[in-house]
Coordinates of C-alpha atoms in Angstrom, one line a residue:
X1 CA 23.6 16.1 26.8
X2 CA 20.9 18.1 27.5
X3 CA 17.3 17.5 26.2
X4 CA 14.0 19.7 26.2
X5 CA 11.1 18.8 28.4
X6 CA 8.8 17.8 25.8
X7 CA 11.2 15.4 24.8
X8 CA 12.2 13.6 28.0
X9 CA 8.2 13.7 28.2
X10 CA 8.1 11.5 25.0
X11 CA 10.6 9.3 26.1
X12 CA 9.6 8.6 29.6
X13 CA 6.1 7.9 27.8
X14 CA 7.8 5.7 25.9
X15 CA 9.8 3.6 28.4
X16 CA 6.5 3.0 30.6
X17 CA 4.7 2.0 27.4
X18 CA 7.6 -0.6 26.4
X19 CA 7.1 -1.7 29.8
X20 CA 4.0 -2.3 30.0
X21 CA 4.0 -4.2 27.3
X22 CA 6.8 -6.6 28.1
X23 CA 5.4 -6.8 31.8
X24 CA 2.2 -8.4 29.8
X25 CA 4.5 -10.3 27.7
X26 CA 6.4 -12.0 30.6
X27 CA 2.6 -12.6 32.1
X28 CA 1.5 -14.5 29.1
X29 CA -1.2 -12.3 27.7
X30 CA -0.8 -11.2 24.1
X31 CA -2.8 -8.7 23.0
X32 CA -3.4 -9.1 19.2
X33 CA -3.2 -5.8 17.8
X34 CA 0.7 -5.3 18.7
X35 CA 2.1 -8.2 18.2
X36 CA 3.5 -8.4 14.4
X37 CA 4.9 -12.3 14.4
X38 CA 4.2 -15.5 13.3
X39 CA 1.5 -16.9 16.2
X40 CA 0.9 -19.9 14.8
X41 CA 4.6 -21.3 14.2
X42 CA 6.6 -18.5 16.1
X43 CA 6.0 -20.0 20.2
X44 CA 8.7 -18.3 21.1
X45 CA 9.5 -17.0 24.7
X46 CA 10.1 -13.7 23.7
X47 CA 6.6 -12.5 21.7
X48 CA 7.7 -8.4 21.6
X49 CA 11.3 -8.7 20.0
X50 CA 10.7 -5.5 18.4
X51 CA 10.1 -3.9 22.0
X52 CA 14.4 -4.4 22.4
X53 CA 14.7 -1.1 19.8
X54 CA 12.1 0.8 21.7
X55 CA 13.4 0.4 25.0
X56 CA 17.1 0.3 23.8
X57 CA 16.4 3.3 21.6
X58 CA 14.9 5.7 24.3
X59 CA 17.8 4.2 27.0
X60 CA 20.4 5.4 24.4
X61 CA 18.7 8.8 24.3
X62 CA 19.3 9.4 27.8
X63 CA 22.4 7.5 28.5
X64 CA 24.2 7.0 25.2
X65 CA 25.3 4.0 23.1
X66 CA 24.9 0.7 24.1
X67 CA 28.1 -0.9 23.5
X68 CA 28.4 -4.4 21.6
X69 CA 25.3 -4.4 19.6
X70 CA 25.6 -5.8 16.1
X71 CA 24.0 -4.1 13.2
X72 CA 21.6 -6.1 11.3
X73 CA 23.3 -7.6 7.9
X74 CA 21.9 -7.1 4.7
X75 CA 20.0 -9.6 2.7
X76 CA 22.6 -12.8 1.7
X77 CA 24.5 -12.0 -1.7
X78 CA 23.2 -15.3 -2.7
X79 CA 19.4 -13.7 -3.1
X80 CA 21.2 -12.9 -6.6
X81 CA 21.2 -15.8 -7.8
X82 CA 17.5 -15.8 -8.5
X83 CA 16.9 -13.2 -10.7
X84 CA 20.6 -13.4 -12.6
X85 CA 20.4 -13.0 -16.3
X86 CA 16.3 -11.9 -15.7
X87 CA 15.6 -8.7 -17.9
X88 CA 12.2 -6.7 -18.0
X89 CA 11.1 -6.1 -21.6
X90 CA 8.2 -3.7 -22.8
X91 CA 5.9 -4.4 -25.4
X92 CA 4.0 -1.7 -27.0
X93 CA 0.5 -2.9 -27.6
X94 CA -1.9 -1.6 -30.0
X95 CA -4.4 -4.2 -30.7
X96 CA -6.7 -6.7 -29.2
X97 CA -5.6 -9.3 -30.9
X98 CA -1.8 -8.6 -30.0
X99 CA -3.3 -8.2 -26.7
X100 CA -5.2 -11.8 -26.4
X101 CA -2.1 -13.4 -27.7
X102 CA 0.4 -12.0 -25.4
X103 CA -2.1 -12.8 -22.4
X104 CA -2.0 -16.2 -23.9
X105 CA 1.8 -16.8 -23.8
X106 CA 2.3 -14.8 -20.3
X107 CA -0.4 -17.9 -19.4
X108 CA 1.3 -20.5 -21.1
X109 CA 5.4 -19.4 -20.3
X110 CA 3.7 -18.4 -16.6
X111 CA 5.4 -14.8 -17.0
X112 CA 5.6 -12.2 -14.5
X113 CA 3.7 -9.5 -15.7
X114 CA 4.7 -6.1 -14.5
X115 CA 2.5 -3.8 -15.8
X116 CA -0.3 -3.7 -17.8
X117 CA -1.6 -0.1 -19.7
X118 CA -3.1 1.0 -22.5
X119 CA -0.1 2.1 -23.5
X120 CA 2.2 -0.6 -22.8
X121 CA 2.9 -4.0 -21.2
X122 CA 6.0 -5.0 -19.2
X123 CA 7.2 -8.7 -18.4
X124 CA 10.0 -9.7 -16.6
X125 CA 11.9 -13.4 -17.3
X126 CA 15.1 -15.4 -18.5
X127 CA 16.7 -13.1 -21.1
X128 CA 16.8 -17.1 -22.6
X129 CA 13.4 -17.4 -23.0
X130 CA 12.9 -14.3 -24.9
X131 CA 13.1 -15.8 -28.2
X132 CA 10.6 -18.2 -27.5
X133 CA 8.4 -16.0 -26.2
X134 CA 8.5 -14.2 -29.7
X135 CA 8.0 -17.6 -31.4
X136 CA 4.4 -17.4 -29.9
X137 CA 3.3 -13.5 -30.4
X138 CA 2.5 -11.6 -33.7
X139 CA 5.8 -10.4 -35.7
X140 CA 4.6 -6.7 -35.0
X141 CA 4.9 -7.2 -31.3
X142 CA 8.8 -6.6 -31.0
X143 CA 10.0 -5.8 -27.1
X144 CA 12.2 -2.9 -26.3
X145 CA 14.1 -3.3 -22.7
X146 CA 14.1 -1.9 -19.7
X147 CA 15.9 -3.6 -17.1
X148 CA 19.2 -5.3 -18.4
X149 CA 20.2 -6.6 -15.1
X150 CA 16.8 -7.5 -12.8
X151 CA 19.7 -9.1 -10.4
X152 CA 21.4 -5.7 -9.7
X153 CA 18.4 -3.8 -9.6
X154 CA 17.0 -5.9 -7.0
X155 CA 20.1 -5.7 -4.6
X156 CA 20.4 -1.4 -4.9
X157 CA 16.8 -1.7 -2.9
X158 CA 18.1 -3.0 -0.2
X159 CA 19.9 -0.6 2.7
X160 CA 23.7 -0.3 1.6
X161 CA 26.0 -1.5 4.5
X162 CA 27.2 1.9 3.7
X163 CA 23.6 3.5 4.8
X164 CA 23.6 1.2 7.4
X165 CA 24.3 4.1 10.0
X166 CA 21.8 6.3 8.3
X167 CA 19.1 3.2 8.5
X168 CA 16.2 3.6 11.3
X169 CA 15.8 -0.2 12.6
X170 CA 16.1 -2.0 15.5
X171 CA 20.4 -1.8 15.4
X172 CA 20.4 1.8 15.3
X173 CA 22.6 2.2 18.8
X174 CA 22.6 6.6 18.0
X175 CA 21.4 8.8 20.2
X176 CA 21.7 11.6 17.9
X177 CA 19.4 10.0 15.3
X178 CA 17.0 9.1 18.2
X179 CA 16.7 12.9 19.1
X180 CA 16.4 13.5 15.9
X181 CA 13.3 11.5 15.4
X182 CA 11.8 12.9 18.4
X183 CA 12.3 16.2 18.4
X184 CA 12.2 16.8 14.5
X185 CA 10.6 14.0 12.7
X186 CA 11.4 11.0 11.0
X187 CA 12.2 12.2 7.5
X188 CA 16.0 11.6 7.5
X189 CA 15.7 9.0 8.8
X190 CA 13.2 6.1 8.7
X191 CA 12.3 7.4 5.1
X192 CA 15.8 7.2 3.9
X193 CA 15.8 3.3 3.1
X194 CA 12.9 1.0 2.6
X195 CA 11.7 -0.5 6.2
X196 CA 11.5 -4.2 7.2
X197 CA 7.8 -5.4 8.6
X198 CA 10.0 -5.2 12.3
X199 CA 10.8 -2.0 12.0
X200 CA 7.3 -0.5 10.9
X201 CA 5.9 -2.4 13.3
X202 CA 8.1 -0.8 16.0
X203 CA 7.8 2.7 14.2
X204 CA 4.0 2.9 14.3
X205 CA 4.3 1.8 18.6
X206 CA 6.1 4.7 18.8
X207 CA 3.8 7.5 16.7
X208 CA 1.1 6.3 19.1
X209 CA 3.0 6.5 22.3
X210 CA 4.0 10.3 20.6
X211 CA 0.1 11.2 19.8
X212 CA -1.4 9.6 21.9
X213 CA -4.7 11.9 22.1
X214 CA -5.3 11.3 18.7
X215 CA -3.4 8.2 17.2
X216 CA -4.2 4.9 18.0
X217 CA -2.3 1.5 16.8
X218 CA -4.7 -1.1 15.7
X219 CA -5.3 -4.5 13.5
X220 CA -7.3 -5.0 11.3
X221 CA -6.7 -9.0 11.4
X222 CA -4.1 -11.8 11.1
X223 CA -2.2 -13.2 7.9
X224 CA -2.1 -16.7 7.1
X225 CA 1.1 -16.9 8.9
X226 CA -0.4 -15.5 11.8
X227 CA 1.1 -11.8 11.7
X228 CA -1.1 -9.1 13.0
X229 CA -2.0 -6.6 10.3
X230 CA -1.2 -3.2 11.8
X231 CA -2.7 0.2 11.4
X232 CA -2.9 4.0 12.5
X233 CA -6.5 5.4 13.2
X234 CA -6.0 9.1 13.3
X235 CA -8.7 11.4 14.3
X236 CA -10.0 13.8 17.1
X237 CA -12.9 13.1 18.8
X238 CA -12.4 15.5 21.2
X239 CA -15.1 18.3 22.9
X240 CA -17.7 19.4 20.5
X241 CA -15.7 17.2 17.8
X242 CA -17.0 13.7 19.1
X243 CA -20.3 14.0 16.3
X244 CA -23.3 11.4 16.8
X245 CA -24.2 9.3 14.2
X246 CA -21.3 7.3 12.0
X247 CA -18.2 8.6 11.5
X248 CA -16.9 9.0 8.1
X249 CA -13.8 7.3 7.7
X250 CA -11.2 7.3 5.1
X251 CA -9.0 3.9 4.4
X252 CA -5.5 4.1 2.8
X253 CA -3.5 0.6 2.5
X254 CA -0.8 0.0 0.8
X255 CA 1.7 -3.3 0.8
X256 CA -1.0 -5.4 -0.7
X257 CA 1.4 -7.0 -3.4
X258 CA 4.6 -7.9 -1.2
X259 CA 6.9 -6.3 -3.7
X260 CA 5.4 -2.9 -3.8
X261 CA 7.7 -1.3 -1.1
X262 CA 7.1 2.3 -2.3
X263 CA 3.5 1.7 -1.6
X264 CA 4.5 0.6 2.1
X265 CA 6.8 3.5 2.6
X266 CA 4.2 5.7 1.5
X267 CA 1.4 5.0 3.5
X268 CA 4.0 5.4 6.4
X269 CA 4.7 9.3 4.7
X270 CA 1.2 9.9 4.9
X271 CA 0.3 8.6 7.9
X272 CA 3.1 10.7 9.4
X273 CA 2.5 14.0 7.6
X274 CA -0.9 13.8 8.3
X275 CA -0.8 13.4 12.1
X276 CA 2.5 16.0 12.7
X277 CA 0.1 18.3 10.4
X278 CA -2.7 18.2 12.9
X279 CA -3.0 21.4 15.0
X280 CA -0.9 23.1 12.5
X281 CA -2.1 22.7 9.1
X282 CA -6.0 23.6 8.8
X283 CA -7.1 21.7 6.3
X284 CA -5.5 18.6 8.1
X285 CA -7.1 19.8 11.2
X286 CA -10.2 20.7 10.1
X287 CA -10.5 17.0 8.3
X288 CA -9.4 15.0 11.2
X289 CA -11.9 17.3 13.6
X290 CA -14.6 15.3 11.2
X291 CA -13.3 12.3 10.1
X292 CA -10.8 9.3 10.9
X293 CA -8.4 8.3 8.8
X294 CA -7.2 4.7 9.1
X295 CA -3.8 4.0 7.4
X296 CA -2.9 0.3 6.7
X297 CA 0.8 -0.1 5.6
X298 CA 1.1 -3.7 4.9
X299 CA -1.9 -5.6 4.3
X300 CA -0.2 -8.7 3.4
X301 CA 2.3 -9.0 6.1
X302 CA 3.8 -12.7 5.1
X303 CA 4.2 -11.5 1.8
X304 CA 6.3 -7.9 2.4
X305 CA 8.3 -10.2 5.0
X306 CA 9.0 -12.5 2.0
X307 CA 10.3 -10.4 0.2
X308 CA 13.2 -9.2 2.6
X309 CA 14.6 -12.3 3.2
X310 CA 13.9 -14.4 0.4
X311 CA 12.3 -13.2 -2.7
X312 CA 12.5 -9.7 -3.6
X313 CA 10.1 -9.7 -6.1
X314 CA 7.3 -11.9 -4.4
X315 CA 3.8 -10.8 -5.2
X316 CA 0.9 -13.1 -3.6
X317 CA 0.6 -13.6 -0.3
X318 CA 2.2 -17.0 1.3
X319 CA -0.9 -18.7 2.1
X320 CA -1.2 -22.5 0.9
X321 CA -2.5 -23.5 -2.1
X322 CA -4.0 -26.8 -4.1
X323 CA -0.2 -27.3 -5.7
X324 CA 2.1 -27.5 -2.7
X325 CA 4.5 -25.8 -4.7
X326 CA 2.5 -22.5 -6.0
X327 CA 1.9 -20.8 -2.8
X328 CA 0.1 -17.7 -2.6
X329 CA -2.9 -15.7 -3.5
X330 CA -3.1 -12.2 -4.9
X331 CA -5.1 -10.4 -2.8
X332 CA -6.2 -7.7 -5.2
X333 CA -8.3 -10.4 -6.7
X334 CA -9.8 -12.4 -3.9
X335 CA -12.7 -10.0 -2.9
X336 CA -16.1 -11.0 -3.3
X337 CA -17.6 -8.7 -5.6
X338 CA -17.6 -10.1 -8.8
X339 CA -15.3 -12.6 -8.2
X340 CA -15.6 -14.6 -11.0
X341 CA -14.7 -12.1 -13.4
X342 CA -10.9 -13.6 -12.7
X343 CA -12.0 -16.9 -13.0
X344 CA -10.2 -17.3 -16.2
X345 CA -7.0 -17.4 -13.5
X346 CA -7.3 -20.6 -11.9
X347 CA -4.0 -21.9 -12.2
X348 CA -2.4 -21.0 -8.1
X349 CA 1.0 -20.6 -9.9
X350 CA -0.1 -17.6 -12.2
X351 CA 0.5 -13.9 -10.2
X352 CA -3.3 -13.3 -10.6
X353 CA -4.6 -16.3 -8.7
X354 CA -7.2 -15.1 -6.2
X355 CA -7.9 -19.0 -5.3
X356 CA -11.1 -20.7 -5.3
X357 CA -13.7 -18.9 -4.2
X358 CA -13.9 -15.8 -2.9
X359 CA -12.6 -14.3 0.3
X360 CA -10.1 -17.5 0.4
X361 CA -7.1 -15.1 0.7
X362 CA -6.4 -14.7 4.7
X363 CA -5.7 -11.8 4.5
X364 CA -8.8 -10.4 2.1
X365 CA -11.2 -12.3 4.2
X366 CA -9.5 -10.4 7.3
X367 CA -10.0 -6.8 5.9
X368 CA -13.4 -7.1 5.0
X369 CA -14.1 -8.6 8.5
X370 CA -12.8 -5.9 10.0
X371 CA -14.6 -3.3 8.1
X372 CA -17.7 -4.9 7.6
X373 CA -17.5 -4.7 11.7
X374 CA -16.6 -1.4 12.1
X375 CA -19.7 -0.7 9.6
X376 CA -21.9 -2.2 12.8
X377 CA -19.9 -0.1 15.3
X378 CA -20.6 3.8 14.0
X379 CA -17.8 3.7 11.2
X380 CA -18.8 5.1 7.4
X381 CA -16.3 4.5 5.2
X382 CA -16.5 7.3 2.4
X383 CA -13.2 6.9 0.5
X384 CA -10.6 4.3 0.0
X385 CA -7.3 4.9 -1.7
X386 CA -5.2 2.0 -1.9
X387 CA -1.2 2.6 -3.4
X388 CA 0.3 0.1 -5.2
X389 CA 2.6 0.7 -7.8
X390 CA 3.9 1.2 -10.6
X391 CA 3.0 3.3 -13.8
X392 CA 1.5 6.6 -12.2
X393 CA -2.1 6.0 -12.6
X394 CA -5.2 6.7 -10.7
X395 CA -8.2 4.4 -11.1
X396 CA -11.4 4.1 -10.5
X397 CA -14.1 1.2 -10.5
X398 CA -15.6 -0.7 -12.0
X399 CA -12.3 -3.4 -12.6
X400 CA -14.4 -6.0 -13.3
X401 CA -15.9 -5.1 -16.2
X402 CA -15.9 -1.5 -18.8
X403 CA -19.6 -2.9 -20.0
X404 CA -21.0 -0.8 -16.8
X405 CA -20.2 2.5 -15.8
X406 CA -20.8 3.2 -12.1
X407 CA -23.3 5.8 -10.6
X408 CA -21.0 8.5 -9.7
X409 CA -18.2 7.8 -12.7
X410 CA -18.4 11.7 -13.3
X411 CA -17.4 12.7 -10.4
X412 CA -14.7 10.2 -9.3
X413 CA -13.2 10.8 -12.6
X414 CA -13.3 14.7 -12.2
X415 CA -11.8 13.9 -8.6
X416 CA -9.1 11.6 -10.3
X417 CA -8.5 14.3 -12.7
X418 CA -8.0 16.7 -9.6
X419 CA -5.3 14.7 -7.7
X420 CA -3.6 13.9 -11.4
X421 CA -3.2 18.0 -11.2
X422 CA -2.7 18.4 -7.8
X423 CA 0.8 16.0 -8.3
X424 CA 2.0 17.2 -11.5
X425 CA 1.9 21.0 -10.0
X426 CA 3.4 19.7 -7.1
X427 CA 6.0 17.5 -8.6
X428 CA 5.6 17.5 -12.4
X429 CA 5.1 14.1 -12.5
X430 CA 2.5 13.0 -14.9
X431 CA -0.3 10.2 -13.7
X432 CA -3.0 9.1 -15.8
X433 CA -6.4 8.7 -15.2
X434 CA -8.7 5.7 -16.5
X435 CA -11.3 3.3 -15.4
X436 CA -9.6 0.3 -13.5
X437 CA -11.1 -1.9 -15.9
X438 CA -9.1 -0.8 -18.7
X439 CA -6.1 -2.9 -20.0
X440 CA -3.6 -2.9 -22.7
X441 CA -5.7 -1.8 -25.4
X442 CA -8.8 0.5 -25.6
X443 CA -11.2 -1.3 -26.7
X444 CA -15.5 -1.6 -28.1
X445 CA -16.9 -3.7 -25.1
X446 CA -20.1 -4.1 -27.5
X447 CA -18.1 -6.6 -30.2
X448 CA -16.8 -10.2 -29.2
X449 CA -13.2 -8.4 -28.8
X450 CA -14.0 -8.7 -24.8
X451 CA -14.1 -12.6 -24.9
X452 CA -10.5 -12.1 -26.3
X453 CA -7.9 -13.1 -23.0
X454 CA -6.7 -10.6 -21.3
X455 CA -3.3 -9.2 -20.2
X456 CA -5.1 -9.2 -16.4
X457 CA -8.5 -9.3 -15.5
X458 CA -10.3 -7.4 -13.1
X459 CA -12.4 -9.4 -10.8
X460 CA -12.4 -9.3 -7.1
X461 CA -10.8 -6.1 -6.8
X462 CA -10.7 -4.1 -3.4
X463 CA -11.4 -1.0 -4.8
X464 CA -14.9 -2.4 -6.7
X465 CA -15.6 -4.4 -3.2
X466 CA -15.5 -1.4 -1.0
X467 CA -17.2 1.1 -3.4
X468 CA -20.3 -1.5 -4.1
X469 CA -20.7 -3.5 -0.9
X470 CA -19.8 -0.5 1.3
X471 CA -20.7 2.2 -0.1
X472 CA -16.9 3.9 -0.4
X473 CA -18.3 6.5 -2.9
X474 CA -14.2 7.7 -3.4
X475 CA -12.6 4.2 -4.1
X476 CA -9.0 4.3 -5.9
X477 CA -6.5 2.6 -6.9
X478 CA -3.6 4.7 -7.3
X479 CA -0.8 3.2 -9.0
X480 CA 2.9 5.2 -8.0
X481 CA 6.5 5.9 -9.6
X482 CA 7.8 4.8 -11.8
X483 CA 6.7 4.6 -15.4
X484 CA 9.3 1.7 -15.9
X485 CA 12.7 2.4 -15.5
X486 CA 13.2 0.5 -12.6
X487 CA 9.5 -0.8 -12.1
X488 CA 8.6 -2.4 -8.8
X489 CA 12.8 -1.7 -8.0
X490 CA 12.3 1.8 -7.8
X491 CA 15.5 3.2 -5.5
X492 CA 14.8 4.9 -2.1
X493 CA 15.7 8.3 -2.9
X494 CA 12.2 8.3 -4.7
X495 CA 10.5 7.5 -1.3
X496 CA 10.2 11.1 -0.1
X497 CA 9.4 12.5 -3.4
X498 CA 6.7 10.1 -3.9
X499 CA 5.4 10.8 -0.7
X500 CA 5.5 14.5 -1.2
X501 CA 3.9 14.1 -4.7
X502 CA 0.4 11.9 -2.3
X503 CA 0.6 14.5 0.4
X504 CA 0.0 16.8 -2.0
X505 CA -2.7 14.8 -3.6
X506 CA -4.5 14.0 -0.2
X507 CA -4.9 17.3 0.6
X508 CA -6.6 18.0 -2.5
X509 CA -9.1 15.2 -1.6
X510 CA -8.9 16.0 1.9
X511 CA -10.4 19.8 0.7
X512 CA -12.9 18.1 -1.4
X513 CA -14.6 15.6 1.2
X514 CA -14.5 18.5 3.2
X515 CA -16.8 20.5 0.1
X516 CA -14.7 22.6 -1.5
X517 CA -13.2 22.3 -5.1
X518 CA -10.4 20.7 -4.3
X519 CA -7.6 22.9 -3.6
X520 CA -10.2 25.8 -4.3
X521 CA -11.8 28.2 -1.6
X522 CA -15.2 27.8 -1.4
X523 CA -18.2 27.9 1.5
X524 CA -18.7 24.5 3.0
X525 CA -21.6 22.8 1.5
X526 CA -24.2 20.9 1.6
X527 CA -22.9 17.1 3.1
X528 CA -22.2 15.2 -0.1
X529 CA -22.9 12.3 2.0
X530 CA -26.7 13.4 2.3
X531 CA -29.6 12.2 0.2
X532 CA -30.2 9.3 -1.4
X533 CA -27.5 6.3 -1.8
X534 CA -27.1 6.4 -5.4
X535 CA -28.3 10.3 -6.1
X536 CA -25.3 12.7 -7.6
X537 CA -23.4 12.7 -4.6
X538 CA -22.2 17.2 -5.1
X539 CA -23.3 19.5 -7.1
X540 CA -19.9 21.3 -7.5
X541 CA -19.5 24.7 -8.3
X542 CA -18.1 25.8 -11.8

């Protein structure tokens, strides 16, 4: 076997980094930002498990297979059980009032509400209790449904034994996939199947150790369970590119809701198009030359982990709660601006519980730590788009509330408007645009309608959080395939599509930070980042 230069130069890198690493290990230190397990229950000898596949991986590349190694098994069969006879049913929703009493029996039955649009809500539980969930709504709300068998649907996400050679994880004992990642990319293979948290964890090591001058593996805190949240900065502060004064920073997460894997997988598409773009793609250069780009796969670790091994369709995060049998806290409503706007979810066992007070999610708290510091230490954070899915919408705030319209609403609609266009050329998939705070049902927020319960209310968002308390002036929420036929189950194959469908999308933002019209040539203008804080951030040309 022969191998070019540039890649035994990877893999050399590589082996010195695993190392080092494990040399640290066996000393006792643990540095926090690489290590992605359980520190507070996991005292294990061996703290870098996940350093076995790098070192393994880049031994096989030089030497071959190691004999004897066992592939990882799937999920138990068992995990069926859970979800057998569950269906997902869609109700079609035209009124508040059909609205405010399906909100009331999703309360009451403690359903798992899907999705929520203006168009439609979608609720997943017993094919049993479907009747009686009819008993308590409006004759003209009649479900339609969309998933006959939640049980099978869940088990096609998981890697096939029959991919199980194609699968990029720890077991992978090829060579010839191994070359293939170095010397070509990733996109056969770790984008082929959904990732465990092990695997990500492992894959992000290695883009560092790849891009070194550029890429740097992070955390931006601990879960509950003690797993380090990992992240990618990506930026070049090179030469005349290392600017004084803060520098503008853009935050993608994704994996907030453990059962979102296409947001995970996505974030991981970005993060690597963006950075194998660099050097080659202007735009891509030309934005990381002037601002970082910090990509958070899975922001709630314990969750995503959950969710392989346990519970496919977990949502919350695993944190304890009052009732020692409703664990968990959704982190999409734990932030602290306007918090108690999701009061009205107080119960820990509903999906929507955000706990008791605000920033009482881990892993919530954690994030804003983290960039409330970086904020102290010459960060600006300018835009955050955070991917979750599903039903291909794009968001902006306010969540909490459609009373109050927020400064710059014209322009991050027009924005929202641009990457709606920028995916539907690219892909001809079709996302809406709306204000976060819209639900089910368009409604007069000047009548009594609003003290009507909703289908999911909107307080403590991230998105609202980081555009008001700091000053995100792009903050999304960006909602990804499908529109419901298979929901949060949505099968791999989609997970380079989807990726391609938000590359295509960030560089259309990408082009606008950077003061053009989006995917428009134009002169660089005026920063939009200058004047003062709440003043029309552009005046765009027409």
């Amino acid at each position: 076997m022969h191998l070019p230069f540039r890649s035994i130069a990877v893999i050399s890198a590589v082996l010195v980094f695993a190392f080092a690493l494990s040399t640290v290990d066996a000393a006792g230190i643990r540095p926090s930002c690489l290590d992605g397990h359980n520190s507070r229950h996991d005292r294990s000898n061996n703290v870098f498990p996940s350093l076995k596949w790098l070192i393994e991986s880049a031994i096989e590349l030089v030497f071959g297979k190691i004999p004897g190694k066992a592939k990882e098994s799937r999920p138990d069969e068992a995990l069926q059980a859970r979800y057998r006879d569950d269906v997902v049913i869609r109700f079609n929703v035209s009124t508040s009032e059909e609205e405010g009493a399906l909100s009331k029996a999703a309360d009451q039955m403690l359903l798992d509400v899907w999705a929520f649009t203006p168009e439609f809500v979608d609720i997943r539980l017993h094919k049993e209790d479907v009747t009686s969930l009819l008993t308590l709504l409006p004759a003209s709300l009649q479900p339609s449904v969309l998933i006959p068998d939640v049980s099978a649907a869940v088990m096609a996400t998981y890697p096939s034994k029959a991919a199980d050679g194609n699968r990029f994880d720890s077991d992978t004992g090829d060579s010839d996939k191994m070359r293939t990642l170095v010397a070509d990319g990733v996109d056969n293979i770790f984008f082929r199947d959904y990732q465990p948290l092990s695997v990500i964890t492992s894959w992000m090591r290695l883009i560092q150790a790849m891009f070194p001058s550029y890429v740097q593996m992070t955390s931006v805190g601990q879960s509950y369970e003690g797993r380090d949240i990992p992240a990618l900065r990506v930026g070049d502060r090179s030469g005349d590119h290392a600017e004084d004064g803060p520098r503008k920073t853009i935050l993608i997460t994704g994996g907030v809701h453990g059962r979102e894997w296409i947001s995970t997988s996505t974030v991981t598409y970005l993060a690597w198009s963006v950075i194998t773009a660099f050097g080659k793609e202007q735009v891509i250069t030309k934005l990381l030359q002037h601002f970082d780009i910090v990509f958070v796969p899975v922001l709630n670790p314990d969750g995503y982990e959950y969710t392989w091994h346990s519970d496919r369709l977990w949502r919350k995060s695993r944190q304890e709660t009052k009732m020692s049998y409703c664990r968990g806290l959704d982190l999409d409503r734990a932030f602290g601006y306007e918090w108690e706007s999701a009061r009205h979810h107080s119960d820990p066992c509903s999906e929507s519980y955000g706990g008791d007070q605000p920033f009482q999610a881990v892993e919530a708290s954690e994030l804003a730590k983290w960039a409330g510091n970086q904020t102290l230490n010459g960060v600006r954070f300018v835009a955050l788009l955070d991917l979750h899915s599903y039903s291909q919408q794009i968001l902006f705030p306010y969540s909490y509330t459609c009373s109050i319209d927020p400064p710059n609403r014209e322009n991050l609609e027009e924005l929202a408007v641009g990457l709606a266009k920028a995916i539907r050329i690219s892909s001809g998939e079709y996302y809406s645009v709306a204000s976060a705070c819209e639900g089910a049902v368009a409604r007069d927020y000047s009548t009594t309608s609003d003290a009507l319960p909703r289908i999911e209310s909107g307080g403590g968002s991230a998105i609202d959080w980081f555009y008001h308390d700091l000053h995100a002036r792009y903050s999304y929420q960006i909602k990804l395939r499908d529109t419901g036929s298979y929901g949060f189950l949505l099968p791999s194959e989609n997970i380079i599509p989807t990726g391609e469908e938000m590359l295509q999308a960030l560089k259309y933002f990408v082009d606008y930070l950077l003061g053009n019209n989006g995917i428009e040539k134009s002169p660089v203008q005026k920063s939009l980042y200058d004047g003062e804080e709440w003043k029309d951030l552009r005046k765009r040309r027409r």
